[in-house]
mmCIF file of C-alpha atoms in Angstrom:
data_model
loop_
_atom_site.group_PDB
_atom_site.id
_atom_site.type_symbol
_atom_site.label_atom_id
_atom_site.label_comp_id
_atom_site.label_asym_id
_atom_site.label_seq_id
_atom_site.Cartn_x
_atom_site.Cartn_y
_atom_site.Cartn_z
ATOM 1 C CA MET A 218 -14.028 43.785 -17.132
ATOM 2 C CA ILE A 219 -14.636 40.098 -17.790
ATOM 3 C CA ALA A 220 -18.177 38.676 -17.769
ATOM 4 C CA CYS A 221 -17.095 35.629 -15.786
ATOM 5 C CA LYS A 222 -20.247 35.047 -13.717
ATOM 6 C CA ILE A 223 -21.775 33.134 -16.620
ATOM 7 C CA LEU A 224 -19.015 30.575 -16.019
ATOM 8 C CA ILE A 225 -20.113 29.813 -12.440
ATOM 9 C CA PRO A 226 -22.661 27.068 -13.385
ATOM 10 C CA LEU A 227 -20.004 25.524 -15.639
ATOM 11 C CA GLN A 228 -17.465 25.601 -12.814
ATOM 12 C CA ASP A 229 -19.994 24.033 -10.422
ATOM 13 C CA LEU A 230 -20.386 21.118 -12.837
ATOM 14 C CA ASP A 231 -16.621 20.812 -13.295
ATOM 15 C CA LEU A 232 -16.070 20.747 -9.532
ATOM 16 C CA LYS A 233 -18.719 18.035 -9.193
ATOM 17 C CA ILE A 234 -16.997 16.023 -11.944
ATOM 18 C CA ASP A 235 -13.665 16.477 -10.134
ATOM 19 C CA SER A 236 -15.230 15.297 -6.884
ATOM 20 C CA VAL A 237 -16.763 12.172 -8.429
ATOM 21 C CA ARG A 238 -13.531 11.329 -10.245
ATOM 22 C CA ALA A 239 -11.656 11.722 -6.953
ATOM 23 C CA GLN A 240 -14.093 9.256 -5.365
ATOM 24 C CA ILE A 241 -13.419 6.786 -8.197
ATOM 25 C CA GLU A 242 -9.659 7.142 -7.732
ATOM 26 C CA GLU A 243 -9.981 6.754 -3.957
ATOM 27 C CA LYS A 244 -11.906 3.496 -4.379
ATOM 28 C CA LYS A 245 -9.319 2.200 -6.846
ATOM 29 C CA GLN A 246 -6.527 3.092 -4.425
ATOM 30 C CA LYS A 247 -8.366 1.423 -1.538
ATOM 31 C CA PHE A 248 -8.630 -1.836 -3.489
ATOM 32 C CA ALA A 249 -4.995 -1.552 -4.630
ATOM 33 C CA ARG A 250 -3.855 -1.125 -1.001
ATOM 34 C CA MET A 251 -5.847 -4.162 0.105
ATOM 35 C CA GLN A 252 -4.430 -6.205 -2.767
ATOM 36 C CA SER A 253 -0.891 -5.014 -1.990
ATOM 37 C CA ASP A 254 -1.252 -5.927 1.707
ATOM 38 C CA ILE A 255 -2.381 -9.448 0.790
ATOM 39 C CA GLN A 256 0.511 -9.815 -1.668
ATOM 40 C CA GLU A 257 3.002 -8.687 0.993
ATOM 41 C CA GLU A 258 1.584 -11.221 3.437
ATOM 42 C CA ALA A 259 1.865 -13.923 0.767
ATOM 43 C CA LYS A 260 5.541 -13.008 0.200
ATOM 44 C CA LEU A 261 6.167 -13.192 3.951
ATOM 45 C CA ASN A 262 4.553 -16.630 4.074
ATOM 46 C CA GLU A 263 6.724 -17.742 1.153
ATOM 47 C CA LYS A 264 9.806 -16.716 3.145
ATOM 48 C CA LYS A 265 8.519 -18.623 6.158
ATOM 49 C CA ASN A 266 7.895 -21.688 3.991
ATOM 50 C CA ALA A 267 11.433 -21.445 2.639
ATOM 51 C CA LEU A 268 12.766 -21.199 6.189
ATOM 52 C CA LEU A 269 10.651 -24.204 7.184
ATOM 53 C CA LYS A 270 12.151 -26.298 4.381
ATOM 54 C CA LYS A 271 15.660 -25.130 5.272
ATOM 55 C CA ILE A 272 15.189 -26.192 8.891
ATOM 56 C CA GLN A 273 13.716 -29.535 7.796
ATOM 57 C CA VAL A 274 16.788 -30.229 5.631
ATOM 58 C CA ARG A 275 19.124 -29.182 8.441
ATOM 59 C CA LYS A 276 17.266 -31.342 10.970
ATOM 60 C CA ARG A 277 17.517 -34.387 8.687
ATOM 61 C CA GLN A 278 21.272 -33.783 8.376
ATOM 62 C CA PHE A 279 21.591 -33.528 12.168
ATOM 63 C CA GLU A 280 19.651 -36.792 12.538
ATOM 64 C CA SER A 281 21.890 -38.486 9.982
ATOM 65 C CA ASP A 282 25.014 -37.244 11.783
ATOM 66 C CA LEU A 283 23.530 -38.399 15.077
ATOM 67 C CA ASN A 284 22.944 -41.885 13.742
ATOM 68 C CA VAL A 285 26.522 -42.101 12.416
ATOM 69 C CA ASN A 286 28.014 -40.891 15.711
ATOM 70 C CA THR A 287 25.750 -43.163 17.756
ATOM 71 C CA ASP A 288 26.864 -46.151 15.699
ATOM 72 C CA LYS A 289 30.529 -45.148 16.170
ATOM 73 C CA LEU A 290 29.975 -44.739 19.897
ATOM 74 C CA THR A 291 28.372 -48.170 20.156
ATOM 75 C CA THR A 292 31.318 -49.726 18.311
ATOM 76 C CA ILE A 293 33.820 -47.975 20.582
ATOM 77 C CA GLU A 294 31.990 -49.048 23.734
ATOM 78 C CA LEU A 295 32.046 -52.651 22.518
ATOM 79 C CA LYS A 296 35.795 -52.419 21.909
ATOM 80 C CA MET A 297 36.349 -50.951 25.383
ATOM 81 C CA LYS A 298 34.554 -53.916 26.944
ATOM 82 C CA ASN A 299 36.997 -56.303 25.294
ATOM 83 C CA ALA A 300 39.077 -57.851 28.095
ATOM 84 C CA GLY A 301 42.215 -57.975 25.960
ATOM 85 C CA VAL A 302 42.355 -54.303 25.036
ATOM 86 C CA LEU A 303 45.617 -52.614 25.902
ATOM 87 C CA PRO A 304 45.558 -49.690 28.403
ATOM 88 C CA SER A 305 46.944 -47.255 25.817
ATOM 89 C CA VAL A 306 44.312 -48.346 23.305
ATOM 90 C CA TYR A 307 41.618 -48.115 25.979
ATOM 91 C CA GLU A 308 42.632 -44.535 26.769
ATOM 92 C CA ALA A 309 42.503 -43.595 23.078
ATOM 93 C CA LEU A 310 39.085 -45.209 22.772
ATOM 94 C CA GLN A 311 37.935 -43.344 25.888
ATOM 95 C CA ARG A 312 39.046 -40.002 24.450
ATOM 96 C CA GLU A 313 37.242 -40.756 21.175
ATOM 97 C CA SER A 314 34.167 -41.857 23.131
ATOM 98 C CA ASP A 315 34.127 -38.594 25.117
ATOM 99 C CA ILE A 316 34.348 -36.546 21.894
ATOM 100 C CA LEU A 317 31.522 -38.536 20.298
ATOM 101 C CA LYS A 318 29.321 -38.246 23.396
ATOM 102 C CA LYS A 319 29.767 -34.466 23.345
ATOM 103 C CA GLN A 320 28.903 -34.389 19.639
ATOM 104 C CA VAL A 321 25.862 -36.610 20.245
ATOM 105 C CA ASP A 322 24.657 -34.287 23.024
ATOM 106 C CA GLU A 323 25.102 -31.224 20.798
ATOM 107 C CA LEU A 324 23.296 -32.879 17.893
ATOM 108 C CA GLU A 325 20.408 -33.970 20.125
ATOM 109 C CA THR A 326 20.100 -30.378 21.432
ATOM 110 C CA LYS A 327 20.102 -28.967 17.888
ATOM 111 C CA ILE A 328 17.491 -31.500 16.779
ATOM 112 C CA ILE A 329 15.224 -30.589 19.701
ATOM 113 C CA GLN A 330 15.649 -26.873 18.956
ATOM 114 C CA ASP A 331 14.791 -27.416 15.285
ATOM 115 C CA MET A 332 11.765 -29.514 16.227
ATOM 116 C CA GLU A 333 10.496 -26.622 18.366
ATOM 117 C CA LYS A 334 11.128 -24.139 15.548
ATOM 118 C CA LEU A 335 9.341 -26.383 13.051
ATOM 119 C CA GLU A 336 6.381 -26.750 15.365
ATOM 120 C CA LEU A 337 6.052 -22.982 15.792
ATOM 121 C CA LEU A 338 6.535 -22.283 12.075
ATOM 122 C CA THR A 339 4.035 -24.969 11.047
ATOM 123 C CA ALA A 340 1.401 -23.609 13.444
ATOM 124 C CA ASP A 341 2.059 -20.045 12.237
ATOM 125 C CA LEU A 342 1.832 -21.040 8.558
ATOM 126 C CA ASP A 343 -1.377 -23.012 9.134
ATOM 127 C CA LYS A 344 -2.932 -19.990 10.850
ATOM 128 C CA ASN A 345 -1.707 -17.626 8.126
ATOM 129 C CA GLU A 346 -3.073 -19.900 5.406
ATOM 130 C CA LYS A 347 -6.548 -19.775 6.955
ATOM 131 C CA ILE A 348 -6.281 -15.995 7.313
ATOM 132 C CA ALA A 349 -5.112 -15.670 3.686
ATOM 133 C CA ILE A 350 -8.073 -17.712 2.439
ATOM 134 C CA GLY A 351 -10.468 -15.472 4.363
ATOM 135 C CA ARG A 352 -8.817 -12.277 3.155
ATOM 136 C CA ASN A 353 -8.792 -13.403 -0.468
ATOM 137 C CA GLU A 354 -12.481 -14.247 -0.259
ATOM 138 C CA HIS A 355 -13.128 -10.834 1.314
ATOM 139 C CA LEU A 356 -11.024 -9.175 -1.395
ATOM 140 C CA LEU A 357 -13.195 -10.710 -4.110
ATOM 141 C CA LEU A 358 -16.330 -9.366 -2.412
ATOM 142 C CA VAL A 359 -14.761 -5.926 -2.019
ATOM 143 C CA LYS A 360 -13.601 -5.986 -5.648
ATOM 144 C CA GLN A 361 -17.134 -6.677 -6.869
ATOM 145 C CA ARG A 362 -18.612 -3.992 -4.619
ATOM 146 C CA ILE A 363 -16.010 -1.407 -5.679
ATOM 147 C CA GLN A 364 -16.525 -2.262 -9.354
ATOM 148 C CA ASP A 365 -20.273 -1.704 -8.920
ATOM 149 C CA GLU A 366 -19.673 1.579 -7.085
ATOM 150 C CA ILE A 367 -17.185 2.782 -9.706
ATOM 151 C CA LYS A 368 -19.643 1.888 -12.463
ATOM 152 C CA GLY A 369 -22.320 3.998 -10.761
ATOM 153 C CA LEU A 370 -19.895 6.897 -10.282
ATOM 154 C CA ALA A 371 -18.734 6.661 -13.911
ATOM 155 C CA GLU A 372 -22.355 6.918 -15.024
ATOM 156 C CA GLU A 373 -22.695 9.990 -12.795
ATOM 157 C CA VAL A 374 -19.630 11.524 -14.475
ATOM 158 C CA ASP A 375 -21.124 10.855 -17.911
ATOM 159 C CA LEU A 376 -24.357 12.588 -16.877
ATOM 160 C CA LEU A 377 -22.462 15.584 -15.468
ATOM 161 C CA LYS A 378 -20.354 15.809 -18.640
ATOM 162 C CA THR A 379 -23.525 15.889 -20.718
ATOM 163 C CA GLN A 380 -24.885 18.705 -18.546
ATOM 164 C CA ARG A 381 -21.539 20.474 -18.830
ATOM 165 C CA ALA A 382 -21.574 20.240 -22.617
ATOM 166 C CA GLN A 383 -25.038 21.811 -22.652
ATOM 167 C CA GLU A 384 -23.998 24.535 -20.203
ATOM 168 C CA SER A 385 -20.878 25.387 -22.242
ATOM 169 C CA LEU A 386 -23.132 26.353 -25.152
ATOM 170 C CA ASN A 387 -24.139 29.433 -23.137
ATOM 171 C CA VAL A 388 -20.543 30.717 -23.039
ATOM 172 C CA ASP A 389 -18.791 32.583 -25.832
ATOM 173 C CA ALA A 390 -15.916 30.628 -27.349
ATOM 174 C CA PRO A 391 -13.044 33.018 -26.313
ATOM 175 C CA LEU A 392 -14.225 33.129 -22.689
ATOM 176 C CA LEU A 393 -14.753 29.347 -22.636
ATOM 177 C CA GLU A 394 -11.261 28.830 -24.031
ATOM 178 C CA LYS A 395 -9.775 31.111 -21.363
ATOM 179 C CA TYR A 396 -11.698 29.288 -18.630
ATOM 180 C CA GLU A 397 -10.595 25.861 -19.799
ATOM 181 C CA GLU A 398 -6.982 27.026 -20.134
ATOM 182 C CA LEU A 399 -7.047 28.231 -16.518
ATOM 183 C CA ARG A 400 -8.653 24.959 -15.388
ATOM 184 C CA ARG A 401 -5.795 23.010 -16.974
ATOM 185 C CA LYS A 402 -3.163 25.210 -15.333
ATOM 186 C CA LYS A 403 -4.663 25.799 -11.884
ATOM 187 C CA ASN A 404 -6.942 22.804 -11.199
ATOM 188 C CA GLY A 405 -9.973 23.102 -8.953
ATOM 189 C CA GLU A 406 -11.824 26.364 -8.382
ATOM 190 C CA ILE A 407 -10.762 29.325 -10.527
ATOM 191 C CA ILE A 408 -13.753 31.704 -10.188
ATOM 192 C CA PHE A 409 -14.055 33.484 -6.846
ATOM 193 C CA GLY A 410 -16.476 35.959 -5.410
ATOM 194 C CA VAL A 411 -14.558 38.002 -2.790
ATOM 195 C CA ASP A 412 -15.416 40.462 -0.062
ATOM 196 C CA ILE A 413 -11.813 40.772 1.129
ATOM 197 C CA LEU A 414 -8.997 42.456 -0.768
ATOM 198 C CA ALA A 415 -6.872 39.374 -1.392
ATOM 199 C CA CYS A 416 -6.984 36.474 -3.841
ATOM 200 C CA PRO A 417 -8.421 33.234 -2.353
ATOM 201 C CA LYS A 418 -6.326 31.168 -4.792
ATOM 202 C CA CYS A 419 -2.819 32.600 -4.331
ATOM 203 C CA GLY A 420 -3.300 34.678 -1.163
ATOM 204 C CA MET A 421 -1.784 37.855 -2.613
ATOM 205 C CA GLY A 422 -3.280 41.189 -1.585
ATOM 206 C CA PHE A 423 -4.705 43.499 -4.210
ATOM 207 C CA SER A 424 -3.217 46.878 -5.041
ATOM 208 C CA ALA A 425 -5.308 50.010 -4.511
ATOM 209 C CA GLY A 426 -5.740 50.396 -8.267
ATOM 210 C CA PHE A 427 -6.965 46.837 -8.709
ATOM 211 C CA GLN A 428 -9.295 47.207 -5.728
ATOM 212 C CA ASN A 429 -10.933 50.251 -7.286
ATOM 213 C CA LEU A 430 -11.220 48.461 -10.636
ATOM 214 C CA LEU A 431 -12.762 45.372 -9.043
ATOM 215 C CA LYS A 432 -15.343 47.382 -7.122
ATOM 216 C CA SER A 433 -16.267 49.528 -10.112
ATOM 217 C CA HIS A 434 -18.508 46.928 -11.821
ATOM 218 C CA ASP A 435 -20.518 43.767 -11.203
ATOM 219 C CA GLU A 436 -18.446 41.421 -13.319
ATOM 220 C CA GLY A 437 -14.923 40.118 -12.853
ATOM 221 C CA GLU A 438 -11.225 40.650 -13.413
ATOM 222 C CA LEU A 439 -8.186 38.395 -13.534
ATOM 223 C CA CYS A 440 -6.040 38.227 -10.401
ATOM 224 C CA PRO A 441 -2.869 40.219 -11.242
ATOM 225 C CA ASN A 442 -0.736 37.548 -9.563
ATOM 226 C CA CYS A 443 -2.162 34.115 -10.479
ATOM 227 C CA GLY A 444 -4.681 34.967 -13.208
ATOM 228 C CA VAL A 445 -7.886 33.417 -11.786
ATOM 229 C CA PHE A 446 -11.276 35.106 -12.165
ATOM 230 C CA ILE A 447 -12.234 37.463 -9.314
ATOM 231 C CA TYR A 448 -15.486 39.371 -8.805
ATOM 232 C CA TRP A 449 -16.523 41.610 -5.911
ATOM 233 C CA THR A 450 -19.306 40.539 -3.542
ATOM 234 C CA GLY A 451 -18.684 43.008 -0.715
ATOM 235 C CA THR A 452 -20.152 46.445 -0.086
ATOM 236 C CA ARG A 453 -19.410 49.231 -2.528
ATOM 237 C CA GLU A 454 -18.604 52.791 -1.458
#
């Protein structure tokens, strides 16, 4: 027989402390998730900015190539208009002109495509920048609110710990040591009043001998399987 019922008020305080600490951790995780989401969006915008710069550089190169080819084409067309040009030379100039015209058309198409991409990217980045500013401002407000809430919860934990320290004075040292050892191993609730013949912690059924022992007194026993405190609350024969 183990006089474990005296531990119930202590366990109630410990469970309350666990609950408040879980609330603190949840709030910290909520802020961390918000911060992480904003950081991921910032990284995505950095990639878009890098792409924007890459397209700008490429577009400038296309424009430079276009200018060179346009100048060459103008020179060739002037040569072709020369009355004294030989037919064989004219044909060579014509072939070169056709190649340059095709290159000019391709470059103009690429420049137009890049202009469209730049326009879309610029609009997207401008929108994202405004969104980022709003989210960062919101994050600061949330951070302050969560800090205030965590401070209040931490004060609640301190108060509960004080009450727990006072309550622990009512428990003999060996029993308190056993309780705290079980709390470290099992976490959560470790003292159970039962009216069914199975352990609420591990789910194992009780043997006939343990059932008789449990029902023979008003205090508790240790679960033969997982070791938590069990006391009988059902009817007694």
